[in-house]
DNA sequence: GTGAAAGCGCTAACAG
DNA sequence: CTGTTAGCGCTTTCAC
């Protein structure tokens, strides 16, 4: 292993000079800098992470806590995680992957051991048990998701309230009067995951404002569950002409069922999905959808965390504005017979 | 921040004693141990990761390199990643998440900086550019996936050759004579990803042995691509009665298309999938399938890496035996007309 | 613009 | 069974 001291010797300078060349924290003559850089290259020097962390009290690591559960749409989580890792690298940080398994203890461990300079929490619940700890420690952090009480916290999320409103608006504008929402799995609501409830709020309040009728049914996802849910919806509200789906694993089954029942999309029934663009575009019908901007969320989270670590940055809630893309799955409501 | 020295003082012992209580590397009197443990608890002490890494030359971190691409089935990657993180914690290791973005440089950086004690590489290609570096450095590593040349490497993977063979066998045993394979996206084959080619080998050699006809077509996934692929297959081999799918995003579209064309599963056509159990069970038809044992792969990779780090463990290739689960999508071949 | 030297908090001989 | 001590490799005053 090649050390800073060896580089210094090879370049004929002192250790501190090499250190300063690396950090750029004081001016170095062009000549010296070049000699040092050359030595670094020739010897294949890499600063030792542990030593650096010890001396500087900075690990250049960001901890990312992902949920252990898999009842949420996994590709979105993965996309966020990868976006976080990629953005972090761009800022010179590595990412430590923590699973939800340790729960709140992970927060204690990370903060206590100084293994990471800050942390990003995904899949935050409305009343998340990790938050009290987070507020106690001075560990800078950013949440992806919105808890009930955001005081003293920095949060990044899609504006799900606006998302719900946007979906209803789009359908109402096309004349749909009876709209049904196929939601996430019941467990998601029971856990009081913020995004699911906020979407629902947006859906409800906007439909009240616009005077359209709204029915919401959670759905486990998969073909069988979707079949039951759809049957129940059409039974209760036979006039339903607009569907909003917020559960990726229900999308394709829903389309298959509608096809099977001879209901044409969008002639008989319009479908709006809340899902990643990829899902909307790969489905058997090009879906009008509001995208989940996974990459953007990951990137924002890192940017804000890095800002905090640099002493800039403040506690704030960043809600990303939803965007609805019209594709082939929505159209005018069929005339009432 | 509370340090080891403070704990020592609080407990009235020396620093080394505290260290040894923590590591268990020498015997401590019950009395002393209790006093120390009490102080640790009362002060809320957590060993500093950087200092520990520096002094012991061990970071207790495992680097996990995941691919940046998303043309592979992401949930499997995620499941493996989570299994790795979870197993690693069980061994006292944390996991550093590296994206493929840095490519081979990441190997250099990790090995050079000592930030991780070892690394796990996912999505290894047959002729992976990271492998030469890996062989040069003394960085212990485990690959998930199988490169062309495994000499000097430890690899963990599903036995995809046996998987292909197993699928063909199952269908042949039921009397199917014309079998078609709906494969991964063309890009996957072009990249020479090991698993795709090995599956194909298994499929081909076993069908040769069993005297059944086999047609292989890559497929991008999604509804449209699947429609084209299926049409082409049925055009070339109208008698095809057995389908093998190795592309999760083609599964549901395939089933929808078959339904739409009035081909009953499994009466008219049998379908075997190579996919995670969850996909096989959530599909609109319960699919006979060979599971991708993501968790097991992650766990194995960690176990082997930890063994290496402990000085046990050797270079070897671990192929996990495939298991075919019969569900509702396969049955006897229809009698030839 | 550069060097010397004092730690950062912990581990692991070495010494009793 | 326990204490003393010398680093691990780097950052950062302080001094010139």
XYZ file of C-alpha atoms (C1' of nucleotides) in Angstrom:
706
model
C 0.000 0.000 0.000
C 1.372 3.370 -1.007
C 1.098 6.172 1.528
C 1.171 9.910 1.465
C 4.625 9.858 3.008
C 5.953 7.765 0.174
C 4.521 10.144 -2.368
C 6.116 13.030 -0.500
C 9.506 11.375 -0.500
C 9.240 10.416 -4.148
C 8.372 13.993 -5.055
C 10.944 15.466 -2.711
C 8.474 17.485 -0.704
C 6.897 17.234 2.723
C 3.827 15.245 3.549
C 1.779 18.321 4.245
C 2.511 19.658 0.793
C 1.154 16.507 -0.783
C -1.905 16.776 1.411
C -2.454 20.354 0.309
C -2.016 19.496 -3.321
C -4.771 16.980 -2.862
C -7.135 19.222 -0.959
C -6.327 22.480 -2.726
C -6.566 24.240 0.619
C -3.521 26.359 0.079
C -1.693 27.611 -2.943
C 1.071 25.499 -4.383
C 3.633 26.521 -6.956
C 2.943 25.092 -10.366
C 6.238 23.291 -10.306
C 5.663 21.561 -6.992
C 2.127 20.645 -7.896
C 3.239 18.947 -11.080
C 5.988 16.963 -9.369
C 3.546 15.802 -6.738
C 0.863 14.904 -9.207
C 3.372 12.981 -11.229
C 4.488 10.996 -8.190
C 0.897 10.260 -7.300
C 0.294 8.898 -10.747
C 3.483 6.917 -10.937
C 3.064 5.304 -7.573
C -0.659 4.752 -8.052
C -1.435 6.492 -4.808
C -4.929 6.489 -3.298
C -5.551 8.260 0.001
C -6.500 5.881 2.764
C -10.157 6.346 3.578
C -9.866 5.447 7.254
C -6.944 7.733 7.969
C -8.604 10.557 6.150
C -11.831 10.043 8.028
C -10.017 9.969 11.345
C -7.958 13.061 10.752
C -10.670 15.131 9.164
C -13.749 13.819 10.939
C -15.292 13.414 7.507
C -15.925 10.045 5.936
C -17.233 11.270 2.610
C -19.912 8.653 2.893
C -23.659 9.124 2.765
C -25.828 6.461 4.331
C -28.937 5.467 2.415
C -31.636 3.613 4.295
C -33.883 1.592 2.023
C -36.907 -0.318 3.244
C -36.617 -4.050 3.651
C -40.167 -4.592 2.497
C -40.996 -5.421 -1.061
C -44.704 -4.628 -1.166
C -43.887 -1.310 -2.741
C -42.894 -0.997 -6.330
C -39.289 -2.083 -6.192
C -37.966 -0.662 -9.451
C -38.717 2.844 -8.234
C -36.750 2.229 -5.060
C -33.882 0.853 -7.088
C -33.948 3.764 -9.472
C -33.832 6.188 -6.577
C -31.032 4.254 -4.941
C -28.994 4.275 -8.116
C -29.671 7.954 -8.684
C -28.525 8.620 -5.133
C -25.349 6.630 -5.613
C -24.595 8.318 -8.903
C -25.264 11.859 -7.703
C -23.324 11.189 -4.542
C -20.266 10.149 -6.512
C -20.533 13.325 -8.522
C -20.124 15.175 -5.216
C -17.279 12.953 -4.085
C -19.340 10.823 -1.744
C -19.830 7.095 -1.556
C -23.092 5.544 -0.463
C -23.570 3.098 2.361
C -26.573 0.864 1.865
C -28.588 0.249 5.013
C -31.674 -1.903 5.013
C -34.624 -1.099 7.171
C -33.857 -4.191 9.204
C -31.935 -2.412 11.902
C -34.665 0.170 12.182
C -33.928 3.146 14.408
C -30.736 1.501 15.678
C -29.179 2.133 12.317
C -29.555 5.854 12.896
C -27.792 5.550 16.233
C -25.048 3.414 14.805
C -24.354 5.656 11.845
C -24.431 8.836 13.863
C -22.384 7.342 16.680
C -19.655 5.690 14.667
C -19.139 8.564 12.309
C -19.158 6.100 9.469
C -21.268 8.449 7.390
C -21.422 12.216 7.249
C -25.136 12.262 6.685
C -28.040 10.082 5.768
C -30.926 9.776 3.369
C -34.016 7.900 4.474
C -36.357 6.370 1.946
C -39.915 5.235 2.363
C -40.631 7.475 5.294
C -43.858 6.780 7.112
C -46.178 9.475 8.405
C -45.179 8.768 11.968
C -41.763 7.288 11.422
C -40.004 5.914 14.475
C -36.622 7.009 13.177
C -37.509 10.679 13.223
C -37.199 11.422 16.944
C -33.676 10.029 16.882
C -32.866 11.995 13.791
C -33.914 15.186 15.497
C -31.806 14.389 18.551
C -28.557 13.664 16.780
C -26.820 16.360 14.854
C -26.538 13.975 11.919
C -27.547 15.895 8.798
C -30.255 14.060 6.907
C -32.764 14.243 4.117
C -35.949 12.248 3.875
C -37.438 10.960 0.663
C -41.091 11.004 1.526
C -43.076 13.194 3.828
C -43.798 12.463 7.490
C -46.707 14.039 9.332
C -44.493 16.480 11.183
C -41.734 17.919 9.031
C -40.464 20.451 11.520
C -36.704 20.521 11.663
C -36.431 18.120 8.750
C -35.527 18.333 5.111
C -37.808 16.316 2.874
C -37.976 15.616 -0.817
C -40.968 14.070 -2.480
C -43.295 14.178 -5.402
C -46.241 16.410 -4.617
C -48.668 13.536 -4.339
C -51.528 15.763 -3.306
C -51.170 17.696 -6.527
C -50.724 14.401 -8.338
C -54.073 13.141 -7.158
C -55.692 16.433 -8.044
C -54.127 16.387 -11.484
C -55.483 12.937 -12.285
C -59.009 13.848 -11.269
C -58.807 17.103 -13.178
C -57.737 15.429 -16.354
C -60.589 12.952 -16.236
C -63.171 15.507 -15.146
C -62.147 17.780 -17.982
C -62.999 14.964 -20.376
C -66.446 14.665 -18.912
C -65.980 11.718 -16.611
C -68.365 11.878 -13.682
C -67.740 8.585 -11.969
C -64.134 7.904 -11.178
C -62.665 4.968 -9.338
C -59.222 4.777 -7.798
C -57.364 1.491 -7.677
C -54.919 2.095 -4.897
C -51.904 0.524 -3.281
C -52.074 -2.644 -1.216
C -54.059 -2.282 2.019
C -50.858 -2.761 4.016
C -49.478 0.436 2.522
C -52.387 2.440 3.906
C -52.269 0.662 7.224
C -48.659 1.642 7.561
C -49.742 5.222 6.960
C -47.244 5.740 4.244
C -47.436 9.405 3.480
C -47.584 9.342 -0.267
C -50.591 7.041 -0.462
C -52.644 9.137 1.903
C -51.616 12.396 0.333
C -52.571 11.169 -3.096
C -55.924 10.230 -1.727
C -56.389 13.657 -0.195
C -55.630 15.279 -3.501
C -57.998 12.962 -5.317
C -60.805 13.537 -2.861
C -60.591 17.258 -2.419
C -60.313 17.947 -6.116
C -63.223 15.674 -6.994
C -65.296 17.416 -4.361
C -64.406 20.738 -5.922
C -65.198 19.530 -9.388
C -68.312 17.709 -8.359
C -67.333 14.270 -9.609
C -67.931 11.070 -7.710
C -64.913 9.181 -6.461
C -64.566 5.641 -5.223
C -61.306 4.434 -3.708
C -60.347 0.794 -3.325
C -56.963 -0.488 -2.181
C -55.697 -3.396 -4.244
C -53.090 -5.994 -3.469
C -51.922 -6.125 -7.083
C -51.686 -9.167 -9.292
C -54.374 -10.596 -11.497
C -56.704 -12.193 -8.987
C -56.810 -9.301 -6.575
C -57.364 -6.908 -9.440
C -60.226 -9.022 -10.753
C -61.969 -8.901 -7.396
C -61.364 -5.196 -6.978
C -62.571 -4.323 -10.451
C -65.708 -6.447 -10.082
C -66.493 -4.741 -6.819
C -65.998 -1.288 -8.291
C -68.217 -1.954 -11.300
C -70.780 -3.513 -9.072
C -70.997 -0.517 -6.774
C -70.694 2.083 -9.500
C -71.677 0.608 -12.849
C -71.368 4.019 -14.459
C -67.661 4.318 -13.722
C -65.888 5.590 -16.819
C -62.608 6.803 -15.387
C -59.999 4.745 -13.551
C -56.950 5.959 -11.715
C -54.349 3.320 -10.817
C -51.686 3.823 -8.226
C -50.197 0.370 -8.010
C -47.802 -0.756 -10.681
C -48.471 -4.428 -10.200
C -52.168 -3.843 -10.877
C -51.693 -2.019 -14.155
C -51.254 -4.885 -16.604
C -53.830 -7.125 -14.914
C -56.321 -4.273 -15.071
C -55.774 -3.780 -18.780
C -56.061 -7.516 -19.406
C -59.328 -7.665 -17.478
C -60.846 -4.712 -19.272
C -59.916 -6.239 -22.605
C -61.373 -9.526 -21.535
C -64.640 -7.895 -20.513
C -64.897 -6.160 -23.824
C -64.432 -2.701 -22.349
C -62.357 -0.665 -24.765
C -59.744 1.797 -23.565
C -60.272 4.708 -23.910
C -63.629 4.467 -25.702
C -65.523 2.851 -22.846
C -63.248 3.582 -19.964
C -60.303 5.937 -19.472
C -57.293 4.927 -17.416
C -54.761 7.202 -15.745
C -51.768 5.653 -14.026
C -49.461 7.018 -11.363
C -46.291 5.142 -12.178
C -42.820 5.409 -13.660
C -42.818 6.413 -17.312
C -41.325 3.112 -18.296
C -44.328 1.214 -16.987
C -46.727 3.604 -18.686
C -44.983 3.191 -21.988
C -44.409 -0.558 -21.878
C -47.968 -1.419 -20.969
C -50.279 -3.078 -23.474
C -51.973 0.304 -23.881
C -49.878 3.473 -23.814
C -51.003 4.919 -20.553
C -51.800 8.498 -19.782
C -49.848 8.887 -16.577
C -48.258 11.019 -13.928
C -44.646 9.930 -13.666
C -42.835 9.109 -10.459
C -39.628 11.082 -10.955
C -37.339 8.638 -9.217
C -34.097 9.987 -10.574
C -35.003 13.533 -9.768
C -35.938 12.611 -6.225
C -32.648 10.851 -5.653
C -30.702 13.697 -7.136
C -32.518 16.335 -5.114
C -32.028 14.398 -1.921
C -28.288 14.223 -2.476
C -28.000 17.837 -3.516
C -29.755 18.998 -0.385
C -27.786 16.721 1.871
C -24.498 17.844 0.392
C -25.587 21.439 0.809
C -26.208 20.760 4.480
C -22.857 19.055 4.854
C -21.215 22.094 3.346
C -22.900 24.309 5.857
C -25.213 25.722 3.247
C -28.689 24.313 2.975
C -31.555 24.595 5.367
C -34.483 22.569 6.553
C -37.158 22.698 3.989
C -39.710 20.597 2.197
C -39.185 20.183 -1.506
C -42.231 19.003 -3.366
C -41.656 18.116 -6.969
C -44.506 19.266 -9.197
C -46.271 16.359 -10.901
C -46.497 16.193 -14.667
C -49.251 14.416 -16.484
C -48.440 12.993 -19.868
C -51.382 12.276 -22.104
C -51.021 9.014 -23.960
C -53.584 6.733 -25.463
C -55.512 5.529 -22.452
C -57.740 8.516 -21.790
C -60.439 10.143 -23.847
C -63.858 11.748 -23.571
C -66.368 10.069 -21.328
C -68.839 7.920 -23.232
C -72.263 9.505 -23.453
C -74.531 8.299 -20.672
C -77.182 5.864 -21.861
C -18.537 12.483 20.573
C -17.611 9.914 23.191
C -14.297 8.140 22.784
C -12.766 4.951 23.987
C -10.554 6.897 26.368
C -13.571 8.466 28.015
C -15.136 5.077 28.501
C -11.895 3.808 29.990
C -11.715 6.686 32.420
C -15.352 6.343 33.371
C -14.878 2.632 34.054
C -11.566 3.142 35.773
C -9.596 0.925 33.432
C -7.135 1.445 30.611
C -8.037 2.085 27.017
C -6.735 -1.264 25.861
C -8.978 -3.050 28.297
C -11.985 -1.363 26.816
C -10.777 -2.272 23.363
C -10.375 -5.883 24.380
C -13.777 -6.006 25.974
C -15.127 -4.885 22.661
C -13.163 -7.276 20.496
C -13.125 -10.218 22.873
C -9.541 -10.886 21.852
C -8.351 -11.570 25.344
C -10.014 -12.727 28.500
C -11.411 -10.152 30.840
C -12.579 -10.679 34.411
C -16.315 -10.705 34.761
C -16.141 -7.717 37.041
C -14.127 -5.537 34.713
C -16.200 -6.523 31.740
C -19.379 -5.489 33.471
C -18.005 -2.150 34.576
C -16.838 -1.423 31.075
C -20.060 -2.508 29.474
C -21.965 -0.365 31.875
C -19.863 2.673 31.044
C -20.309 2.017 27.359
C -24.027 1.946 27.812
C -24.211 4.968 30.055
C -22.057 7.105 27.855
C -23.672 5.835 24.672
C -20.320 4.945 23.210
C -19.891 3.862 19.580
C -16.429 3.039 18.257
C -15.272 5.465 15.616
C -15.279 3.719 12.263
C -12.404 5.689 10.788
C -10.074 5.218 13.718
C -10.860 1.570 13.866
C -10.253 1.142 10.151
C -6.964 2.962 10.363
C -5.641 1.056 13.322
C -6.806 -2.357 12.263
C -6.587 -2.042 8.487
C -10.109 -3.377 8.387
C -13.072 -1.248 7.422
C -15.753 -3.850 7.977
C -17.278 -2.702 4.750
C -18.104 -4.752 1.693
C -18.437 -2.964 -1.624
C -21.280 -4.035 -3.861
C -21.116 -3.064 -7.501
C -24.510 -3.001 -9.183
C -25.024 -2.338 -12.855
C -26.234 1.067 -13.914
C -28.322 -0.387 -16.710
C -31.961 -1.107 -16.258
C -32.633 -3.441 -19.150
C -32.328 -6.354 -16.815
C -35.048 -7.284 -14.435
C -34.539 -4.750 -11.710
C -36.434 -6.367 -8.836
C -34.034 -9.287 -8.922
C -31.085 -6.947 -8.647
C -32.736 -5.165 -5.779
C -33.546 -8.389 -4.020
C -29.960 -9.518 -4.332
C -28.693 -6.161 -3.124
C -30.936 -6.266 -0.088
C -29.994 -9.844 0.646
C -26.347 -8.836 0.439
C -26.852 -5.919 2.789
C -28.788 -8.024 5.257
C -26.378 -10.951 5.262
C -23.460 -8.588 5.500
C -24.872 -6.955 8.622
C -25.307 -10.387 10.130
C -21.550 -10.789 9.733
C -20.825 -7.332 11.094
C -20.225 -5.692 7.742
C -21.794 -2.679 6.121
C -22.315 -2.437 2.383
C -21.050 0.285 0.114
C -23.165 0.732 -2.976
C -21.207 1.334 -6.160
C -22.901 1.813 -9.486
C -21.409 0.492 -12.660
C -20.789 4.056 -13.747
C -17.214 4.200 -12.593
C -16.524 0.907 -14.270
C -13.114 -0.595 -13.638
C -11.974 2.553 -11.875
C -14.216 1.679 -8.992
C -12.189 -1.471 -8.437
C -9.014 0.567 -8.323
C -10.491 3.132 -6.010
C -11.914 0.634 -3.562
C -8.808 -1.481 -3.473
C -6.513 1.533 -3.264
C -8.299 3.484 -0.590
C -8.963 0.542 1.652
C -12.480 1.775 2.027
C -13.805 -1.765 1.730
C -12.334 -5.069 2.786
C -13.717 -6.900 -0.191
C -16.165 -6.559 -3.016
C -19.072 -8.272 -4.661
C -19.695 -7.704 -8.356
C -23.117 -8.168 -9.844
C -24.123 -8.636 -13.443
C -20.773 -9.967 -14.555
C -20.304 -10.236 -18.293
C -18.582 -13.124 -19.995
C -15.558 -11.011 -20.738
C -15.817 -8.441 -18.017
C -13.345 -5.588 -18.101
C -13.168 -5.445 -14.320
C -11.751 -8.934 -14.002
C -8.129 -8.294 -14.984
C -7.929 -5.604 -12.315
C -9.562 -7.858 -9.804
C -6.942 -10.505 -10.413
C -4.133 -7.982 -10.050
C -5.188 -6.490 -6.758
C -5.261 -8.607 -3.655
C -8.768 -7.347 -2.981
C -10.899 -10.368 -2.045
C -13.979 -10.557 -4.200
C -16.934 -12.648 -5.207
C -18.797 -12.417 -8.475
C -22.488 -12.934 -8.889
C -22.629 -14.311 -12.385
C -20.160 -16.332 -14.371
C -17.487 -14.913 -16.664
C -15.906 -16.952 -19.446
C -12.702 -17.510 -17.514
C -13.277 -18.187 -13.832
C -9.695 -19.037 -12.940
C -8.624 -17.397 -9.718
C -12.138 -16.122 -9.058
C -14.986 -17.020 -6.769
C -18.353 -16.979 -8.466
C -21.895 -17.573 -7.361
C -24.728 -18.071 -9.782
C -27.787 -20.048 -10.608
C -26.864 -22.995 -12.806
C -28.484 -21.529 -15.883
C -27.331 -24.356 -18.111
C -29.193 -26.803 -15.924
C -32.070 -24.345 -15.803
C -32.423 -24.392 -19.571
C -32.165 -28.158 -19.625
C -34.766 -28.476 -16.900
C -37.295 -26.382 -18.796
C -36.912 -28.394 -21.976
C -37.079 -31.642 -20.064
C -40.282 -30.697 -18.362
C -41.973 -29.813 -21.620
C -40.569 -32.797 -23.529
C -41.763 -35.131 -20.823
C -45.276 -33.851 -21.447
C -45.006 -34.642 -25.113
C -44.172 -31.230 -26.518
C -42.171 -31.549 -29.700
C -41.957 -27.951 -30.837
C -40.685 -25.563 -28.258
C -39.998 -21.860 -28.585
C -37.900 -19.734 -26.292
C -38.752 -16.099 -25.710
C -35.473 -14.717 -24.524
C -34.022 -11.564 -23.034
C -33.649 -8.327 -24.975
C -31.205 -8.524 -27.884
C -28.871 -6.138 -26.041
C -28.448 -8.691 -23.283
C -27.109 -11.242 -25.747
C -24.963 -8.703 -27.513
C -23.339 -7.859 -24.219
C -22.564 -11.543 -23.832
C -24.064 -11.698 -20.443
C -23.178 -15.110 -19.163
C -26.500 -16.258 -17.851
C -28.413 -15.683 -21.063
C -25.972 -17.643 -23.163
C -25.665 -20.432 -20.669
C -29.404 -20.840 -20.481
C -29.452 -21.098 -24.238
C -26.752 -23.748 -24.198
C -28.721 -25.785 -21.735
C -31.878 -25.402 -23.747
C -30.221 -26.379 -26.991
C -28.157 -29.308 -25.875
C -30.986 -30.873 -23.930
C -33.446 -30.480 -26.776
C -30.939 -32.061 -29.101
C -30.611 -34.971 -26.708
C -34.339 -35.330 -26.359
C -35.041 -34.861 -30.028
C -37.349 -31.879 -29.718
C -37.254 -28.840 -31.942
C -36.246 -25.558 -30.421
C -36.640 -22.012 -31.671
C -35.021 -19.113 -29.825
C -36.044 -15.488 -30.245
C -34.767 -12.589 -28.161
C -37.503 -10.195 -27.116
C -37.337 -6.630 -25.943
C -40.224 -7.075 -23.539
C -43.409 -5.076 -23.365
C -46.586 -5.708 -25.236
C -45.687 -4.617 -28.750
C -42.356 -6.373 -28.945
C -43.944 -9.507 -27.550
C -46.713 -9.369 -30.132
C -44.196 -9.217 -32.944
C -42.064 -11.973 -31.473
C -44.997 -14.288 -30.872
C -46.375 -13.748 -34.354
C -43.021 -14.562 -35.844
C -42.676 -17.708 -33.786
C -46.108 -19.015 -34.672
C -45.505 -18.157 -38.269
C -42.261 -20.103 -38.471
C -43.420 -23.000 -36.322
C -47.191 -23.174 -36.279
C -47.023 -26.410 -34.340
C -45.322 -24.818 -31.357
C -46.993 -26.050 -28.192
C -44.422 -25.213 -25.570
C -43.074 -21.780 -24.666
C -40.201 -20.922 -22.392
C -39.926 -17.288 -21.309
C -36.804 -15.759 -19.877
C -37.762 -12.116 -19.720
C -39.955 -10.928 -16.911
C -41.326 -7.978 -18.799
C -42.562 -10.288 -21.550
C -44.493 -12.612 -19.276
C -47.738 -10.723 -18.788
C -47.891 -9.443 -22.371
C -47.412 -13.000 -23.593
C -50.278 -14.290 -21.495
C -52.507 -11.446 -22.613
C -51.719 -12.146 -26.255
C -52.365 -15.864 -25.960
C -55.675 -15.171 -24.284
C -56.547 -12.693 -26.968
C -55.766 -15.193 -29.689
C -57.942 -17.776 -28.070
C -55.045 -20.058 -27.190
C -55.733 -21.622 -23.831
C -52.974 -22.205 -21.305
C -52.138 -24.990 -20.754
C -54.614 -26.800 -22.997
C -53.324 -25.393 -26.278
C -49.941 -24.139 -25.255
C -47.767 -24.721 -22.196
C -45.676 -21.921 -20.720
C -42.613 -22.247 -18.520
C -41.056 -19.118 -17.101
C -37.598 -18.466 -15.749
C -38.314 -15.737 -13.228
C -38.629 -14.905 -9.550
C -41.339 -16.871 -7.787
C -43.254 -13.720 -7.087
C -43.700 -13.007 -10.790
C -44.726 -16.596 -11.469
C -47.337 -16.485 -8.764
C -48.730 -13.032 -9.437
C -49.192 -13.585 -13.156
C -52.674 -13.926 -14.631
C -51.985 -17.649 -14.915
C -50.021 -19.421 -12.182
C -46.840 -20.139 -14.030
C -44.805 -23.282 -13.955
C -41.368 -21.793 -13.425
C -37.767 -22.098 -12.471
C -37.117 -19.533 -9.771
C -34.262 -17.070 -9.719
C -33.050 -17.505 -6.144
C -32.033 -13.919 -5.583
C -31.835 -14.071 -1.823
C -29.820 -17.235 -1.871
C -27.385 -15.774 -4.355
C -26.844 -12.688 -2.254
C -26.407 -14.718 0.877
C -23.967 -17.121 -0.716
C -21.915 -14.286 -2.132
C -21.565 -12.680 1.279
C -20.820 -15.953 3.031
C -18.043 -16.756 0.618
C -16.592 -13.278 0.745
C -16.584 -13.250 4.531
C -14.925 -16.655 4.505
C -12.200 -15.241 2.307
C -11.791 -12.223 4.552
C -11.383 -14.542 7.497
C -8.650 -16.419 5.716
C -10.883 -19.389 5.162
C -12.568 -19.786 1.821
C -11.062 -20.536 -1.533
C -11.635 -19.726 -5.162
C -14.465 -21.767 -6.427
C -17.533 -21.630 -8.568
C -20.800 -22.183 -6.772
C -23.672 -23.080 -9.036
C -27.033 -23.169 -7.372
C -29.169 -26.032 -8.608
C -32.331 -24.852 -10.340
C -35.709 -25.956 -9.092
C -38.745 -26.185 -11.286
C -42.084 -25.654 -9.646
C -45.072 -27.008 -11.506
C -48.008 -24.631 -11.434
C -50.941 -24.278 -13.758
C -49.336 -23.189 -16.982
C -48.012 -26.500 -18.266
C -49.760 -29.667 -19.299
C -49.661 -32.443 -21.868
C -49.089 -31.441 -25.465
C -52.289 -31.255 -27.475
C -52.671 -34.190 -29.857
C -51.369 -33.352 -33.295
C -54.057 -32.849 -35.869
C 5.065 28.847 -0.830
C 6.723 25.060 2.158
C 7.959 22.126 6.413
C 7.662 20.180 11.078
C 4.933 18.214 14.300
C 0.905 17.353 16.995
C -2.807 14.784 17.113
C -7.563 12.243 15.257
C -9.441 7.388 18.157
C -8.330 2.975 17.999
C -5.574 -1.664 17.924
C -2.061 -4.715 19.161
C 2.307 -5.808 20.455
C 5.000 -5.795 24.672
C 5.514 -5.921 29.584
C 4.132 -7.152 33.759
C -5.894 -10.597 33.844
C -4.518 -5.624 32.952
C -1.723 -1.433 31.721
C 1.706 1.148 28.713
C 2.940 2.508 24.440
C 3.847 2.815 19.662
C 1.966 3.551 15.648
C -2.039 3.292 11.562
C -2.031 7.512 7.388
C -3.772 11.725 7.100
C -5.082 16.813 8.211
C -3.969 20.995 10.087
C -2.149 24.282 13.087
C 2.094 26.795 13.799
C 6.386 28.489 12.282
C 9.401 30.150 8.738
